[in-house]
mmCIF file of C-alpha atoms in Angstrom:
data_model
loop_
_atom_site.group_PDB
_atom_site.id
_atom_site.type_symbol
_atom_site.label_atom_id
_atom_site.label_comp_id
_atom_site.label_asym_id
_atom_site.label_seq_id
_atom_site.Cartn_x
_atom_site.Cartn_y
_atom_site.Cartn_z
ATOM 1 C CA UNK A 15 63.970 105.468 84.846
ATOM 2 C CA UNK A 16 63.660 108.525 83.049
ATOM 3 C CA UNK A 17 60.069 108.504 82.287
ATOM 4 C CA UNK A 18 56.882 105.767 82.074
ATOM 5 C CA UNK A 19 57.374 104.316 78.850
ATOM 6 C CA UNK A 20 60.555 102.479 80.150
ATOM 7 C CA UNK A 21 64.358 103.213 79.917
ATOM 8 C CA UNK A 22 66.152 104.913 77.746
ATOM 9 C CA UNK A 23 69.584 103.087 75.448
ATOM 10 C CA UNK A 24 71.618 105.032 77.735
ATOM 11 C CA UNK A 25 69.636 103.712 81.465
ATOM 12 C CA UNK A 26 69.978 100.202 79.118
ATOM 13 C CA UNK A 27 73.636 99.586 78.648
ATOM 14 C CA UNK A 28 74.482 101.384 81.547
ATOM 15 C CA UNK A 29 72.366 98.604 83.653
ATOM 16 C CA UNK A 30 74.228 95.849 81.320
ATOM 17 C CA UNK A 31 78.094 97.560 81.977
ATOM 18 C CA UNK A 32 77.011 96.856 85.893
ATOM 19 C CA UNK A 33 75.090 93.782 86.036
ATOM 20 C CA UNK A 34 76.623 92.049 83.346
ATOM 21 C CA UNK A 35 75.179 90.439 79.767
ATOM 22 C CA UNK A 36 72.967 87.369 80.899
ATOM 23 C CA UNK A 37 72.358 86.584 77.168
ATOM 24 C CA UNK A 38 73.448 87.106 73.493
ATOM 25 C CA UNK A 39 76.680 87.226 71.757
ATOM 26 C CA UNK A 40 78.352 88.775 74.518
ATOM 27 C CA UNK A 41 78.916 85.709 76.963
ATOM 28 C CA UNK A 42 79.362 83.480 73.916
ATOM 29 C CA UNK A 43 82.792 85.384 73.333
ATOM 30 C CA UNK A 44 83.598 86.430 77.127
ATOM 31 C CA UNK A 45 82.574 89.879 75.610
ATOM 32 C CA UNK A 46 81.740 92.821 78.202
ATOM 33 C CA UNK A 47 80.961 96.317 78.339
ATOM 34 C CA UNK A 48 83.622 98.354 80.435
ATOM 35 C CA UNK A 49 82.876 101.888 79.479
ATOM 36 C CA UNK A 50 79.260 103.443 78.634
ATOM 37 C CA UNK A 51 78.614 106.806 77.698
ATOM 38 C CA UNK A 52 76.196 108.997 75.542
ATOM 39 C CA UNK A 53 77.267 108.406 72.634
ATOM 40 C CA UNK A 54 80.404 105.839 73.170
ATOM 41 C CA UNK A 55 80.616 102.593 74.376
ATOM 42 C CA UNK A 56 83.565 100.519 74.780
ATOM 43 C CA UNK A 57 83.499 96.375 74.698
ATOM 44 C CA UNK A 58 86.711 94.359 75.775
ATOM 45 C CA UNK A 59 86.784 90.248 75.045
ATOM 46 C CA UNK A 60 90.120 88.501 75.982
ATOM 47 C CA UNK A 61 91.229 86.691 72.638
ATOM 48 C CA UNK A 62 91.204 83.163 72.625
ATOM 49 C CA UNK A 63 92.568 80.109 70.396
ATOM 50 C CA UNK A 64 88.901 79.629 69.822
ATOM 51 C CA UNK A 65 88.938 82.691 67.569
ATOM 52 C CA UNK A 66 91.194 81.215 65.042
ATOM 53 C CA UNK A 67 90.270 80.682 61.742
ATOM 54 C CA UNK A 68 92.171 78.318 59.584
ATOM 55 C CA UNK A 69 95.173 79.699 58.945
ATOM 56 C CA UNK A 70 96.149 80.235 62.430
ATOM 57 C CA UNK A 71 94.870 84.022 62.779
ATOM 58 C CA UNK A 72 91.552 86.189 64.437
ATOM 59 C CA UNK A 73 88.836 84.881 62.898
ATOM 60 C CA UNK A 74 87.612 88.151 60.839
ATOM 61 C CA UNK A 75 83.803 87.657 62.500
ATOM 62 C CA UNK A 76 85.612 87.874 65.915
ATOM 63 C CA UNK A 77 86.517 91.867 64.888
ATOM 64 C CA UNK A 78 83.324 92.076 63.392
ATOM 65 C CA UNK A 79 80.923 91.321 65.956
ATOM 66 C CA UNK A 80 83.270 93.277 68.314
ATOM 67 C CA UNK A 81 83.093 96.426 66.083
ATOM 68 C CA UNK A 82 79.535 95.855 65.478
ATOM 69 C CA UNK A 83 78.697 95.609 69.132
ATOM 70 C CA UNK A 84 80.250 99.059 70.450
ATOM 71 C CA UNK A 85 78.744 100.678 67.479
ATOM 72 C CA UNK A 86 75.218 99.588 67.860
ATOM 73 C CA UNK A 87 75.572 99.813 71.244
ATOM 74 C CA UNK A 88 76.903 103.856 70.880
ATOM 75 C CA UNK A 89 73.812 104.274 68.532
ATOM 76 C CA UNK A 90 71.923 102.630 70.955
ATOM 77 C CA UNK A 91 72.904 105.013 74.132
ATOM 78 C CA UNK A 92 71.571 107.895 72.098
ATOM 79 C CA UNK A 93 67.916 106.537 72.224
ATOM 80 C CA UNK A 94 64.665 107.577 74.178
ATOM 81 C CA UNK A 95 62.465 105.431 75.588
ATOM 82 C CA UNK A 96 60.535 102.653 73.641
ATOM 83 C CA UNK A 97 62.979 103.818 70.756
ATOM 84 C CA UNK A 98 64.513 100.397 69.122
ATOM 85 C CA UNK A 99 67.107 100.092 65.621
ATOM 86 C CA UNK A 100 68.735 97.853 63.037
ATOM 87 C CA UNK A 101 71.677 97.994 61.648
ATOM 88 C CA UNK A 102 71.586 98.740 57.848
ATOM 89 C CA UNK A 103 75.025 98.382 56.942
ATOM 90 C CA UNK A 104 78.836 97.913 58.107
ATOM 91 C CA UNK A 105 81.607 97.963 56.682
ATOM 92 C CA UNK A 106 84.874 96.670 58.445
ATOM 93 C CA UNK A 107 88.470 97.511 57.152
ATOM 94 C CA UNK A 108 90.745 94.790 59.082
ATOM 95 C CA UNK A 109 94.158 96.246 59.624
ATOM 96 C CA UNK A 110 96.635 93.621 61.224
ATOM 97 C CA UNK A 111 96.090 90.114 62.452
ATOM 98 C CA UNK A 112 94.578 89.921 66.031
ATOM 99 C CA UNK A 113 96.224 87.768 68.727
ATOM 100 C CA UNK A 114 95.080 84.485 70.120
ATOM 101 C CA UNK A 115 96.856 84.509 73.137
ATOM 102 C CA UNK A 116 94.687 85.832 75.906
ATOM 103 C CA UNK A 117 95.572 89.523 75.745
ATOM 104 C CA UNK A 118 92.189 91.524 75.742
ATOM 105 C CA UNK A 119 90.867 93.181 72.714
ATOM 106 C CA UNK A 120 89.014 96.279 72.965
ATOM 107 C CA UNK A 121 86.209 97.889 70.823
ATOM 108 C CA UNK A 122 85.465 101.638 71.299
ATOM 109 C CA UNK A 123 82.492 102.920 69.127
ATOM 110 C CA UNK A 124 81.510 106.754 68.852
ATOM 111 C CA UNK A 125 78.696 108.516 67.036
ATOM 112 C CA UNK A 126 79.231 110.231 64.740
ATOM 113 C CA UNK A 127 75.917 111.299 63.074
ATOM 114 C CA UNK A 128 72.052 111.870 65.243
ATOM 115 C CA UNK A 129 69.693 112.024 62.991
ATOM 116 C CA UNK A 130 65.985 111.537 63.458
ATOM 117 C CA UNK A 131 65.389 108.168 61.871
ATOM 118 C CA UNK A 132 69.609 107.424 60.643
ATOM 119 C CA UNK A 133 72.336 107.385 62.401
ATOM 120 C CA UNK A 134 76.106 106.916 62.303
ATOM 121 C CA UNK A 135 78.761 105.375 63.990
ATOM 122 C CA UNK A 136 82.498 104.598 63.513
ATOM 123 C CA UNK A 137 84.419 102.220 65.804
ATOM 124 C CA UNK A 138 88.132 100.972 66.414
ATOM 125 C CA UNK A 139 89.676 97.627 67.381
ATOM 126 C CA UNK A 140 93.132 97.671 69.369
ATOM 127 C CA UNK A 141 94.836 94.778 71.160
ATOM 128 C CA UNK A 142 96.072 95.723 74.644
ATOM 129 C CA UNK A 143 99.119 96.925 73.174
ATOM 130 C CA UNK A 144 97.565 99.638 71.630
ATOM 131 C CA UNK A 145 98.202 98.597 68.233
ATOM 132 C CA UNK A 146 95.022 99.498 65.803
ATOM 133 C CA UNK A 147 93.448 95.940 64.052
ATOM 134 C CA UNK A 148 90.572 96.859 62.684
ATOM 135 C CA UNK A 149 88.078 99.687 62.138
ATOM 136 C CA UNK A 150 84.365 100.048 61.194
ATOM 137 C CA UNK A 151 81.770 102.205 60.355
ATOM 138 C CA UNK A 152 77.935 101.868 60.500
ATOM 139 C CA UNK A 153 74.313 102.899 59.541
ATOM 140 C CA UNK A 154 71.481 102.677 61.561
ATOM 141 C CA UNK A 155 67.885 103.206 61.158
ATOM 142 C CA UNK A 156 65.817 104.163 64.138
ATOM 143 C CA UNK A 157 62.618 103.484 65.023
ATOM 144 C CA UNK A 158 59.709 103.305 67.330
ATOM 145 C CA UNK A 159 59.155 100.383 69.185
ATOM 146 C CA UNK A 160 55.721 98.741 70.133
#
């Protein structure tokens, strides 16, 4: 731990990419953190007939939460100790229809902006293919926790 007041984002996701998530959204969608940097984090989910919606396609709250995750979670490896956040906006720009066949989705968010109390992140969505679905960007306001 980097000092007394508790772990900082980065000690955080770091112990979540190697112990797994034990609660949230990211079990509910087989979501998991394979890469964790300052600054960058990258989720992966394997897509699922479950994520239809119903026309047959990726629901568009599958992308989202994906996109939203590795952003928040990039904004979040940036923080010091007892340091917390909220999202105050994203906005998602959905590219191509996502697959439903088991083939693993990854989200790779980057910050883009530190700021004191705002900051900014951007974030794509590719199937394993490579091929861009969806991208994101986001505002965050930071705060002290406690």
């Amino acid at each position: 731990m980097s000092s007394t007041t508790g772990p900082t984002g980065l000690e955080q996701l770091l112990a979540l990419r190697d112990h797994g998530m034990p609660t949230g959204i990211g079990p509910f969608i087989g979501m998991a953190p394979e890469e964790v940097e300052d600054g960058r984090v990258v989720f992966s989910a394997n897509a699922r007939p479950e994520f239809a919606n119903p026309i047959g396609t990726m629901h568009g709250g599958i992308a989202a939460t994906l996109l939203d995750s590795a952003m928040a979670c990039a904004v979040h490896t940036t923080l010091p100790p007892a340091t917390g956040y909220t999202s105050l906006d994203i906005s998602v720009r959905y590219l191509r229809p996502g697959p439903l066949d088991g083939s693993t989705l990854r989200a790779e968010g980057r910050v883009v902006h530190r700021g004191r109390t705002i900051r900014t992140a951007e974030a794509e969505l590719t199937d394993d293919r490579g091929r861009l679905l969806a991208t994101a960007t986001t505002t965050c306001l930071v705060m002290a926790l406690g």
